Amino acid sequence: MIKRFLLLAGCSFSLNLSANADFQAYLETLQQRADEAGISQEISRAALAQAEYVPRAISADRNQPEKKLTLDEYIPRAVPKWKVQQARALYKKHYPVLEQIAEKYQVQPRFVVALWGVESNFGRYMGNYNVVSALSTMAFEGRREEFFSNQLMDALKILEQQHISIDNMKGSWAGAMGQVQFMPSSFLAYAVDQSGDGKQDIWGNTDDALASAANYLHSHGWNDDQTWGRQVRLPEGFDQNLLGLDKQLSLSDLQDLGVRRMDGNDLPQRDLMASVVAPDGIEGRVYLAYDNYRTLMRWNRSYYFVSAVGYLSDAIAYPPVM
C-alpha cells in the first residue's frame, strides 16, 4: 500500500501535505472495513472523520531508550516510596469494593491495586492521545498494520456500545486505555460494569477499572492461593541451564540446590513449582516465578513490568524495603 513507501526508517515524521493526503486515503479503507464488519456507520464515520495523523505515536513506538536500566535501577523509579504510600492508602480507601471483587474473581486485592498503580499511577496518567487517531496512525504506519487495524475496529465497537464518547476515548500512543490501560480487544473481552450503571467505564469509574483488572487475571488462570513469586539468592555455581520460564522445579528441589530467600532463610515448604528468572543475569536480581507470574506476563510480556507489579503488591502487604 502507498503508506509503506511513505514512512521509511530514519525519515522525518512531520505531517506534510502528502502524508496527510495518504493518511486520509487510508482512513477510507478503514471505513470500508468498518462497514464490512457491520459497525454503525453513524459511529464509524463520526470517529474516523475526526481522526488525525499523530507522528508522536510513531516516534514513541520507534524510540529506544539510550541506556538499558537494570532492575536495581528500574524498581526504585517505577515504584518509589511515594507510590508505595499512595498504594497503601488507596488499598484501604477502596477495600470494601476490593473485597467484593476478590470474592467474585478470586484475585487478592493487593495485586489489583499494584496493577492500577504501575499502569496509570492510580488513574492519574491514562494517556492523552485520541485512541481512534492513535490506532489509525499506527495501522497506517504499517509495521503492525493487522494488529492495530484490528484494535481500531474493536475501538469502534466500544463507541458503538456507548461505553465512552469519541472525545473522551483517550489513551496511550498505542491505544491502551483507561486506568488499567486495556487495549480495545482486552476491553471487549474483560471490562466489566462493577458499579452497575450500565457502562464499562475504565476511564472514570474506578470500581469498573479495578474489577476489570481482576477479571482479566481470573480469566488467565490466576490462583489466589499463591503469590506471584519472590526474590531469591542463588548459590555459587548455580547451573544457569536451569534459568528461564520454560523450566520448572519444585520448591523442595530448589531448596536442595541451595536456593534461598533473600534473608538467607529456607524456601517455603509448599508443593509448588517455580521457574528461576534472572532478567539481568545471575549477577542481578533473581526471582522464583510461580504460575501467577506467568499470568502477569500475559498482561505485559516484560520481566521488568512483572517485577514492578510484584514488588508493589508485596509493599502493600508487607513493610517495604526501599
GROMACS .gro file of C-alpha atoms in nm:
model
  322
    1MET     CA    1   0.000   0.000   0.000
    2ILE     CA    2   0.105   0.361  -0.052
    3LYS     CA    3   0.184   0.418   0.315
    4ARG     CA    4   0.457   0.156   0.304
    5PHE     CA    5   0.660   0.385   0.076
    6LEU     CA    6   0.589   0.691   0.285
    7LEU     CA    7   0.741   0.612   0.621
    8LEU     CA    8   1.093   0.489   0.568
    9ALA     CA    9   1.339   0.424   0.851
   10GLY     CA   10   1.517   0.738   0.960
   11CYS     CA   11   1.281   0.978   0.783
   12SER     CA   12   1.117   1.276   0.947
   13PHE     CA   13   0.765   1.219   1.072
   14SER     CA   14   0.646   1.576   1.016
   15LEU     CA   15   0.295   1.592   0.882
   16ASN     CA   16   0.330   1.739   0.532
   17LEU     CA   17   0.053   1.770   0.278
   18SER     CA   18   0.148   1.447   0.102
   19ALA     CA   19   0.146   1.245   0.423
   20ASN     CA   20  -0.188   1.391   0.523
   21ALA     CA   21  -0.341   1.304   0.185
   22ASP     CA   22  -0.214   0.948   0.207
   23PHE     CA   23  -0.345   0.914   0.563
   24GLN     CA   24  -0.687   1.043   0.461
   25ALA     CA   25  -0.695   0.790   0.177
   26TYR     CA   26  -0.605   0.515   0.423
   27LEU     CA   27  -0.892   0.621   0.650
   28GLU     CA   28  -1.126   0.544   0.364
   29THR     CA   29  -1.002   0.183   0.358
   30LEU     CA   30  -1.060   0.164   0.734
   31GLN     CA   31  -1.411   0.297   0.682
   32GLN     CA   32  -1.478   0.025   0.425
   33ARG     CA   33  -1.357  -0.237   0.669
   34ALA     CA   34  -1.580  -0.098   0.943
   35ASP     CA   35  -1.876  -0.111   0.706
   36GLU     CA   36  -1.797  -0.472   0.618
   37ALA     CA   37  -1.779  -0.555   0.989
   38GLY     CA   38  -2.130  -0.419   1.040
   39ILE     CA   39  -2.025  -0.137   1.269
   40SER     CA   40  -2.270   0.151   1.284
   41GLN     CA   41  -2.185   0.393   1.004
   42GLU     CA   42  -2.302   0.682   1.218
   43ILE     CA   43  -2.039   0.593   1.479
   44SER     CA   44  -1.755   0.488   1.248
   45ARG     CA   45  -1.789   0.785   1.014
   46ALA     CA   46  -1.803   1.032   1.301
   47ALA     CA   47  -1.499   0.876   1.468
   48LEU     CA   48  -1.287   0.844   1.156
   49ALA     CA   49  -1.383   1.192   1.037
   50GLN     CA   50  -1.212   1.327   1.348
   51ALA     CA   51  -0.907   1.101   1.319
   52GLU     CA   52  -0.577   1.280   1.277
   53TYR     CA   53  -0.232   1.157   1.185
   54VAL     CA   54  -0.020   1.152   1.502
   55PRO     CA   55   0.355   1.150   1.427
   56ARG     CA   56   0.430   1.142   1.802
   57ALA     CA   57   0.272   0.799   1.826
   58ILE     CA   58   0.507   0.658   1.563
   59SER     CA   59   0.803   0.827   1.725
   60ALA     CA   60   0.710   0.678   2.063
   61ASP     CA   61   0.681   0.332   1.907
   62ARG     CA   62   1.023   0.353   1.749
   63ASN     CA   63   1.202   0.534   2.028
   64GLN     CA   64   1.450   0.312   2.209
   65PRO     CA   65   1.598   0.413   2.545
   66GLU     CA   66   1.958   0.522   2.528
   67LYS     CA   67   2.052   0.310   2.826
   68LYS     CA   68   1.907  -0.018   2.943
   69LEU     CA   69   1.816   0.006   3.308
   70THR     CA   70   1.884  -0.281   3.542
   71LEU     CA   71   1.612  -0.389   3.783
   72ASP     CA   72   1.810  -0.231   4.066
   73GLU     CA   73   1.775   0.100   3.879
   74TYR     CA   74   1.425   0.042   3.742
   75ILE     CA   75   1.236  -0.068   4.054
   76PRO     CA   76   1.303   0.249   4.259
   77ARG     CA   77   1.189   0.458   3.961
   78ALA     CA   78   0.879   0.254   3.883
   79VAL     CA   79   0.783   0.205   4.247
   80PRO     CA   80   0.917   0.498   4.452
   81LYS     CA   81   0.834   0.542   4.820
   82TRP     CA   82   0.551   0.784   4.749
   83LYS     CA   83   0.380   0.532   4.522
   84VAL     CA   84   0.400   0.267   4.792
   85GLN     CA   85   0.243   0.509   5.040
   86GLN     CA   86  -0.034   0.600   4.797
   87ALA     CA   87  -0.096   0.236   4.713
   88ARG     CA   88  -0.144   0.151   5.080
   89ALA     CA   89  -0.376   0.446   5.135
   90LEU     CA   90  -0.585   0.366   4.827
   91TYR     CA   91  -0.596  -0.001   4.923
   92LYS     CA   92  -0.762   0.099   5.250
   93LYS     CA   93  -0.988   0.356   5.085
   94HIS     CA   94  -1.122   0.113   4.825
   95TYR     CA   95  -1.111  -0.201   5.038
   96PRO     CA   96  -1.490  -0.253   5.054
   97VAL     CA   97  -1.520  -0.282   4.675
   98LEU     CA   98  -1.186  -0.464   4.652
   99GLU     CA   99  -1.322  -0.724   4.890
  100GLN     CA  100  -1.627  -0.773   4.669
  101ILE     CA  101  -1.404  -0.800   4.363
  102ALA     CA  102  -1.176  -1.052   4.536
  103GLU     CA  103  -1.470  -1.271   4.628
  104LYS     CA  104  -1.608  -1.266   4.273
  105TYR     CA  105  -1.284  -1.307   4.077
  106GLN     CA  106  -1.056  -1.482   4.328
  107VAL     CA  107  -0.776  -1.227   4.296
  108GLN     CA  108  -0.605  -1.079   4.601
  109PRO     CA  109  -0.679  -0.703   4.624
  110ARG     CA  110  -0.313  -0.606   4.661
  111PHE     CA  111  -0.237  -0.726   4.308
  112VAL     CA  112  -0.528  -0.531   4.161
  113VAL     CA  113  -0.409  -0.213   4.332
  114ALA     CA  114  -0.050  -0.280   4.224
  115LEU     CA  115  -0.153  -0.313   3.858
  116TRP     CA  116  -0.355   0.007   3.890
  117GLY     CA  117  -0.054   0.188   4.031
  118VAL     CA  118   0.201   0.065   3.781
  119GLU     CA  119  -0.022   0.111   3.476
  120SER     CA  120  -0.162   0.459   3.535
  121ASN     CA  121  -0.041   0.589   3.871
  122PHE     CA  122  -0.385   0.506   4.014
  123GLY     CA  123  -0.573   0.665   3.724
  124ARG     CA  124  -0.376   0.990   3.712
  125TYR     CA  125  -0.183   0.919   3.390
  126MET     CA  126  -0.401   0.738   3.140
  127GLY     CA  127  -0.262   0.895   2.824
  128ASN     CA  128  -0.397   1.192   2.635
  129TYR     CA  129  -0.400   1.053   2.281
  130ASN     CA  130  -0.727   1.024   2.095
  131VAL     CA  131  -0.749   0.646   2.069
  132VAL     CA  132  -0.903   0.638   1.721
  133SER     CA  133  -0.634   0.873   1.590
  134ALA     CA  134  -0.352   0.680   1.758
  135LEU     CA  135  -0.470   0.340   1.633
  136SER     CA  136  -0.537   0.473   1.282
  137THR     CA  137  -0.189   0.624   1.272
  138MET     CA  138  -0.021   0.306   1.391
  139ALA     CA  139  -0.214   0.095   1.140
  140PHE     CA  140  -0.123   0.342   0.864
  141GLU     CA  141   0.246   0.325   0.956
  142GLY     CA  142   0.229  -0.039   0.854
  143ARG     CA  143   0.478  -0.223   1.071
  144ARG     CA  144   0.199  -0.388   1.269
  145GLU     CA  145  -0.095  -0.298   1.049
  146GLU     CA  146  -0.306  -0.605   1.115
  147PHE     CA  147  -0.278  -0.572   1.493
  148PHE     CA  148  -0.357  -0.202   1.508
  149SER     CA  149  -0.633  -0.210   1.247
  150ASN     CA  150  -0.799  -0.492   1.444
  151GLN     CA  151  -0.769  -0.284   1.759
  152LEU     CA  152  -0.926   0.011   1.578
  153MET     CA  153  -1.227  -0.199   1.477
  154ASP     CA  154  -1.266  -0.301   1.841
  155ALA     CA  155  -1.240   0.064   1.949
  156LEU     CA  156  -1.523   0.150   1.711
  157LYS     CA  157  -1.732  -0.132   1.862
  158ILE     CA  158  -1.672   0.015   2.209
  159LEU     CA  159  -1.800   0.350   2.084
  160GLU     CA  160  -2.097   0.177   1.923
  161GLN     CA  161  -2.181   0.018   2.259
  162GLN     CA  162  -2.174   0.368   2.415
  163HIS     CA  163  -1.932   0.289   2.697
  164ILE     CA  164  -1.743   0.612   2.619
  165SER     CA  165  -1.779   0.906   2.382
  166ILE     CA  166  -1.548   0.972   2.089
  167ASP     CA  167  -1.398   1.280   2.251
  168ASN     CA  168  -1.339   1.108   2.584
  169MET     CA  169  -1.185   0.789   2.444
  170LYS     CA  170  -0.829   0.878   2.539
  171GLY     CA  171  -0.529   0.653   2.593
  172SER     CA  172  -0.164   0.590   2.520
  173TRP     CA  173   0.015   0.629   2.186
  174ALA     CA  174  -0.054   0.259   2.126
  175GLY     CA  175  -0.424   0.283   2.209
  176ALA     CA  176  -0.407   0.139   2.563
  177MET     CA  177  -0.696   0.289   2.752
  178GLY     CA  178  -0.813   0.391   3.093
  179GLN     CA  179  -0.698   0.335   3.448
  180VAL     CA  180  -0.581  -0.020   3.370
  181GLN     CA  181  -0.453   0.053   3.018
  182PHE     CA  182  -0.657  -0.207   2.831
  183MET     CA  183  -0.619  -0.237   2.456
  184PRO     CA  184  -0.963  -0.229   2.289
  185SER     CA  185  -0.965  -0.608   2.240
  186SER     CA  186  -0.898  -0.657   2.612
  187PHE     CA  187  -1.174  -0.411   2.693
  188LEU     CA  188  -1.427  -0.608   2.489
  189ALA     CA  189  -1.315  -0.935   2.646
  190TYR     CA  190  -1.264  -0.839   3.010
  191ALA     CA  191  -1.408  -0.498   3.100
  192VAL     CA  192  -1.696  -0.523   3.349
  193ASP     CA  193  -1.962  -0.296   3.496
  194GLN     CA  194  -1.883  -0.327   3.865
  195SER     CA  195  -2.078  -0.012   3.960
  196GLY     CA  196  -2.398  -0.127   3.791
  197ASP     CA  197  -2.457   0.190   3.589
  198GLY     CA  198  -2.484   0.006   3.258
  199LYS     CA  199  -2.141   0.111   3.129
  200GLN     CA  200  -1.798  -0.049   3.143
  201ASP     CA  201  -1.612   0.271   3.224
  202ILE     CA  202  -1.242   0.201   3.287
  203TRP     CA  203  -1.162   0.572   3.243
  204GLY     CA  204  -1.374   0.750   3.503
  205ASN     CA  205  -1.515   0.470   3.718
  206THR     CA  206  -1.252   0.325   3.950
  207ASP     CA  207  -1.474   0.035   4.058
  208ASP     CA  208  -1.514  -0.074   3.696
  209ALA     CA  209  -1.141  -0.040   3.633
  210LEU     CA  210  -1.038  -0.247   3.936
  211ALA     CA  211  -1.293  -0.519   3.866
  212SER     CA  212  -1.190  -0.533   3.501
  213ALA     CA  213  -0.827  -0.588   3.601
  214ALA     CA  214  -0.931  -0.869   3.834
  215ASN     CA  215  -1.149  -1.025   3.564
  216TYR     CA  216  -0.852  -1.027   3.326
  217LEU     CA  217  -0.629  -1.202   3.579
  218HIS     CA  218  -0.901  -1.451   3.672
  219SER     CA  219  -0.968  -1.530   3.306
  220HIS     CA  220  -0.600  -1.611   3.256
  221GLY     CA  221  -0.573  -1.859   3.539
  222TRP     CA  222  -0.489  -1.653   3.847
  223ASN     CA  223  -0.461  -1.858   4.167
  224ASP     CA  224  -0.543  -1.661   4.481
  225ASP     CA  225  -0.388  -1.933   4.696
  226GLN     CA  226  -0.044  -1.833   4.571
  227THR     CA  227   0.165  -1.522   4.543
  228TRP     CA  228   0.340  -1.408   4.226
  229GLY     CA  229   0.697  -1.506   4.308
  230ARG     CA  230   0.980  -1.393   4.529
  231GLN     CA  231   1.330  -1.256   4.503
  232VAL     CA  232   1.590  -1.516   4.600
  233ARG     CA  233   1.961  -1.580   4.635
  234LEU     CA  234   2.135  -1.836   4.418
  235PRO     CA  235   2.424  -2.043   4.546
  236GLU     CA  236   2.765  -2.003   4.389
  237GLY     CA  237   2.794  -2.217   4.078
  238PHE     CA  238   2.418  -2.246   4.019
  239ASP     CA  239   2.352  -2.423   3.691
  240GLN     CA  240   2.242  -2.149   3.450
  241ASN     CA  241   2.079  -2.407   3.226
  242LEU     CA  242   1.802  -2.411   3.488
  243LEU     CA  243   1.715  -2.044   3.427
  244GLY     CA  244   1.405  -1.941   3.232
  245LEU     CA  245   1.027  -1.956   3.237
  246ASP     CA  246   1.038  -2.266   3.018
  247LYS     CA  247   1.191  -2.466   3.304
  248GLN     CA  248   1.022  -2.555   3.633
  249LEU     CA  249   1.141  -2.718   3.952
  250SER     CA  250   0.971  -2.790   4.281
  251LEU     CA  251   1.050  -2.567   4.577
  252SER     CA  252   1.198  -2.867   4.754
  253ASP     CA  253   1.432  -2.933   4.460
  254LEU     CA  254   1.533  -2.569   4.452
  255GLN     CA  255   1.598  -2.582   4.825
  256ASP     CA  256   1.823  -2.884   4.773
  257LEU     CA  257   2.009  -2.690   4.501
  258GLY     CA  258   2.089  -2.418   4.752
  259VAL     CA  259   1.837  -2.151   4.651
  260ARG     CA  260   1.733  -1.940   4.949
  261ARG     CA  261   1.514  -1.644   5.035
  262MET     CA  262   1.682  -1.306   5.024
  263ASP     CA  263   1.730  -1.309   5.401
  264GLY     CA  264   1.905  -1.645   5.378
  265ASN     CA  265   1.618  -1.849   5.522
  266ASP     CA  266   1.482  -2.166   5.366
  267LEU     CA  267   1.226  -2.156   5.088
  268PRO     CA  268   0.859  -2.214   5.179
  269GLN     CA  269   0.767  -2.575   5.240
  270ARG     CA  270   0.488  -2.588   4.986
  271ASP     CA  271   0.413  -2.818   4.698
  272LEU     CA  272   0.476  -2.554   4.433
  273MET     CA  273   0.656  -2.547   4.103
  274ALA     CA  274   0.867  -2.245   4.017
  275SER     CA  275   1.093  -2.110   3.748
  276VAL     CA  276   1.414  -1.921   3.818
  277VAL     CA  277   1.428  -1.596   3.621
  278ALA     CA  278   1.721  -1.355   3.610
  279PRO     CA  279   1.633  -1.064   3.376
  280ASP     CA  280   1.973  -0.900   3.432
  281GLY     CA  281   2.173  -1.222   3.456
  282ILE     CA  282   2.266  -1.405   3.774
  283GLU     CA  283   2.464  -1.103   3.897
  284GLY     CA  284   2.137  -0.905   3.910
  285ARG     CA  285   1.806  -0.965   4.082
  286VAL     CA  286   1.686  -1.325   4.063
  287TYR     CA  287   1.327  -1.436   4.118
  288LEU     CA  288   1.130  -1.751   4.163
  289ALA     CA  289   0.835  -1.724   3.924
  290TYR     CA  290   0.513  -1.904   4.017
  291ASP     CA  291   0.210  -1.956   3.794
  292ASN     CA  292   0.073  -1.611   3.879
  293TYR     CA  293   0.396  -1.462   3.746
  294ARG     CA  294   0.309  -1.617   3.410
  295THR     CA  295  -0.039  -1.465   3.429
  296LEU     CA  296   0.113  -1.121   3.482
  297MET     CA  297   0.331  -1.186   3.178
  298ARG     CA  298   0.011  -1.235   2.977
  299TRP     CA  299  -0.083  -0.880   3.076
  300ASN     CA  300   0.253  -0.737   2.973
  301ARG     CA  301   0.536  -0.954   2.844
  302SER     CA  302   0.802  -0.763   3.032
  303TYR     CA  303   1.004  -0.907   3.318
  304TYR     CA  304   1.051  -0.553   3.444
  305PHE     CA  305   0.677  -0.482   3.443
  306VAL     CA  306   0.603  -0.802   3.633
  307SER     CA  307   0.880  -0.729   3.882
  308ALA     CA  308   0.737  -0.381   3.946
  309VAL     CA  309   0.382  -0.511   3.996
  310GLY     CA  310   0.505  -0.788   4.223
  311TYR     CA  311   0.723  -0.550   4.422
  312LEU     CA  312   0.438  -0.303   4.473
  313SER     CA  313   0.194  -0.579   4.568
  314ASP     CA  314   0.438  -0.702   4.832
  315ALA     CA  315   0.497  -0.349   4.956
  316ILE     CA  316   0.120  -0.306   5.004
  317ALA     CA  317   0.102  -0.620   5.214
  318TYR     CA  318   0.435  -0.608   5.397
  319PRO     CA  319   0.672  -0.336   5.525
  320PRO     CA  320   0.860  -0.219   5.216
  321VAL     CA  321   1.235  -0.249   5.190
  322MET     CA  322   1.341   0.057   4.993
   0.00000   0.00000   0.00000
